Amino acid sequence: MSLYEALTTESAVSLVKKLGLFAESETLSCQEIGDGNLNYVFHIKGTEKSVIVKQALPYAKVVGESWPLTLERADIENRALRLQGQFAPDYTPKIYYSDKNLAITMMEDLSYLEIARTGLINGEDYPLIAQHTGEFIARTLYGTSDFALGPQEKKKLQNTFCNPELCDITEGLVFTDPFFDADTNDFEEGLRPDVEKLWQDSNLKLHAAQLKRLFLTSGDALLHGDLHTGSIFASGTETKVIDPEFAFYGPFGFDIAHFTANLFMNAFSREESRRAPLYAHVVTVWDVFTAEFTRLWNENNTEAFAQTDGYLEWLLADIFEQATGFMGLEMIRRTIGLAHVKDLDSIEDEATRLEAKRQSLSMGAHFVKERARYTSADQLVAAFKEGL
Amino acid sequence: MSLYEALTTESAVSLVKKLGLFAESETLSCQEIGDGNLNYVFHIKGTEKSVIVKQALPYAKVVGESWPLTLERADIENRALRLQGQFAPDYTPKIYYSDKNLAITMMEDLSYLEIARTGLINGEDYPLIAQHTGEFIARTLYGTSDFALGPQEKKKLQNTFCNPELCDITEGLVFTDPFFDADTNDFEEGLRPDVEKLWQDSNLKLHAAQLKRLFLTSGDALLHGDLHTGSIFASGTETKVIDPEFAFYGPFGFDIAHFTANLFMNAFSREESRRAPLYAHVVTVWDVFTAEFTRLWNENNTEAFAQTDGYLEWLLADIFEQATGFMGLEMIRRTIGLAHVKDLDSIEDEATRLEAKRQSLSMGAHFVKERARYTSADQLVAAFKEGL
């Protein structure tokens, strides 16, 4: 017997009152603001405060199709949020309550901030977003790694974040489908020659397969798992990372790769003269990640080889190389795969839009295949500026 | 409350009779034949048949010290044996019964065979051991990998083989302690200059750290985890792999590395004129592993990129490189770490023994540091023959 039932605006209000977050007598407004594809998101507002109640739905709806999806992901998201809140409290929403049976997490209302993707499309620059996101990634990844926890604790924690169904979505949509003529792909007819060329690029496929193997087998740390600019609430002064339902133990380079890929894809939607802040973000997120990871490495490290000459440098270089590849894959799949980014899709002029998408595809493929040649974020930006 | 109690020869006999493996009235002999460090091993014999009852002890005893060790490992061993029996029935003991509470596995009596290490030391060559072991490794690894199971099934299976305490032993004794002045190390005073040189070799330490990271984070397949020649029962015609209590999801190259390292260490104990069968085994186990892994890859593969040009070749080359490094580490730790091999320790003449151990250390370090230079087992054998 399942204790799960989908909330309504009425039952969501009753719940937050029962939990004492609001007085019984208070008049509350409640609006469901989710996209309804995977989750309900209730925004509940009283006279002085407000909360978010997020509930997982037992299915996923994408392009009209619906398939069953584990409710377990709500529990994974809730536990990931709590861990991330421990390592990076400034960049994580506060959690008030969670219920595994109902698959809900009740958390801080962040609607005073803006989803970063939306803001970036509207021309915001968020001067601190790269600093904050770099710290978030370094702290949450390092904090859940073998280095911080020791291998025994890490293995036990890793075992509580087995997330096969959500990983399956990433394995399909990011790492596989865009490289084959798969039903899930979605691209404009004008891109077909480019896409068919990509499907025939067996060197690209080999590199995609190598990166996929890393994703399937490398358990470095607890990843956010879906850290694009749509998973970040931001303002000029604050940054909050939300929605870690894809969290699992994966390779160190994955999260930073998705963040930088989405910055680059936003850059495609801007005039060259307005791209500088995005380029700066790519460099900053890497600088901050590297500095913070290094600080934590030197401060709190259970690894006997921690001070071995060259080990940290080798590890950081390895993370950079894999991240460059993951970044390229994200650029490809956001252009021709199932889930697009509004940054590219909302370019109104068709020729400009197609050219941006072609650039996204060819730059993506380049970063995947040539990832071993890149050793610094400055080089990534230089290559991006130069175009292909 | 724990239902565990250590068996005695009497209660072991009662148990097998209660289970109907022998008639109530039959007179059975029962002998405890384990080394008593980690497990009891009862050899129970009737007039027509015999069985082995292996029971995990709640502690490990090594060099007089005793530390608590999870009984969970008996369950892991039992489940690993059953899986290995599914993929490689000819090379795995038959399991008759197991009881998680008592931490016992009741299995086929293999005492008509000989432990391969003992036989090799006594001059046996076991002409089929490399063929069989190569098939065992390829089938058990491939069968539990993402390629065979698909990522979702694999992740679920991986989650049932979390083995932090036993992995901790390997992480310490194989990957860490030999490279530092650790209490667990154990070497002859005559080797001290060589050992101190090794401790100061920071390039070697960097490579050991890199290989340790692979062991800590790469979940390719369900490994045996301790596949040395002491874990193999053999005869001229049969091979059975026992004792997978260290089983966990680790890197593809680990098991074959331990097997080949132990072949090479046996070679050190022989005159050059009698080493040829061991060299042939090193080449054969790699040939058979590669051919069998390739056959399975082409026959049963869920990976969309399986037929991508160069993917299998890249994967096999990657496995070979990591295995060459793991092999070197095993040679080092078996020479100066806590757990030695009798092959080296039983060389009677002191000068000969020290020279063999020096060779084992320097060849081991060479394979660790130069692993990227080796691409075939023939090259490994050639380097070994040449010496350092």
GROMACS .gro file of N, CA, C and O in nm, chain B residues 7-17 30 42 44 53 106:
model
   64
  395LEU      N    1   3.097  -2.189   1.494
  395LEU     CA    2   3.076  -2.333   1.488
  395LEU      C    3   3.191  -2.407   1.555
  395LEU      O    4   3.302  -2.355   1.566
  396THR      N    5   3.162  -2.527   1.598
  396THR     CA    6   3.267  -2.619   1.642
  396THR      C    7   3.264  -2.738   1.547
  396THR      O    8   3.170  -2.748   1.465
  397THR      N    9   3.360  -2.827   1.555
  397THR     CA   10   3.354  -2.945   1.467
  397THR      C   11   3.224  -3.021   1.493
  397THR      O   12   3.164  -3.074   1.399
  398GLU      N   13   3.178  -3.023   1.618
  398GLU     CA   14   3.053  -3.095   1.650
  398GLU      C   15   2.932  -3.025   1.589
  398GLU      O   16   2.848  -3.087   1.524
  399SER      N   17   2.920  -2.893   1.610
  399SER     CA   18   2.800  -2.826   1.561
  399SER      C   19   2.800  -2.818   1.408
  399SER      O   20   2.695  -2.816   1.345
  400ALA      N   21   2.919  -2.817   1.348
  400ALA     CA   22   2.926  -2.819   1.201
  400ALA      C   23   2.870  -2.951   1.148
  400ALA      O   24   2.795  -2.954   1.050
  401VAL      N   25   2.906  -3.061   1.214
  401VAL     CA   26   2.855  -3.192   1.174
  401VAL      C   27   2.703  -3.198   1.192
  401VAL      O   28   2.629  -3.245   1.104
  402SER      N   29   2.652  -3.149   1.306
  402SER     CA   30   2.507  -3.148   1.328
  402SER      C   31   2.437  -3.072   1.218
  402SER      O   32   2.331  -3.114   1.167
  403LEU      N   33   2.495  -2.959   1.181
  403LEU     CA   34   2.432  -2.874   1.080
  403LEU      C   35   2.419  -2.945   0.945
  403LEU      O   36   2.312  -2.944   0.884
  404VAL      N   37   2.528  -3.005   0.897
  404VAL     CA   38   2.519  -3.070   0.765
  404VAL      C   39   2.423  -3.188   0.768
  404VAL      O   40   2.357  -3.219   0.668
  405LYS      N   41   2.411  -3.254   0.884
  405LYS     CA   42   2.313  -3.365   0.895
  405LYS      C   43   2.171  -3.309   0.896
  405LYS      O   44   2.083  -3.361   0.829
  418CYS      N   45   3.534  -3.461   1.083
  418CYS     CA   46   3.529  -3.316   1.062
  418CYS      C   47   3.659  -3.253   1.113
  418CYS      O   48   3.699  -3.276   1.229
  430PHE      N   49   3.568  -2.586   0.778
  430PHE     CA   50   3.549  -2.723   0.825
  430PHE      C   51   3.542  -2.817   0.705
  430PHE      O   52   3.464  -2.794   0.611
  432ILE      N   53   3.431  -3.170   0.610
  432ILE     CA   54   3.346  -3.275   0.666
  432ILE      C   55   3.333  -3.388   0.565
  432ILE      O   56   3.294  -3.367   0.450
  441VAL      N   57   3.248  -2.640   0.493
  441VAL     CA   58   3.168  -2.536   0.557
  441VAL      C   59   3.263  -2.423   0.596
  441VAL      O   60   3.353  -2.441   0.678
  494MET      N   61   2.826  -2.327   0.256
  494MET     CA   62   2.858  -2.470   0.249
  494MET      C   63   2.880  -2.501   0.103
  494MET      O   64   2.796  -2.470   0.019
   0.00000   0.00000   0.00000
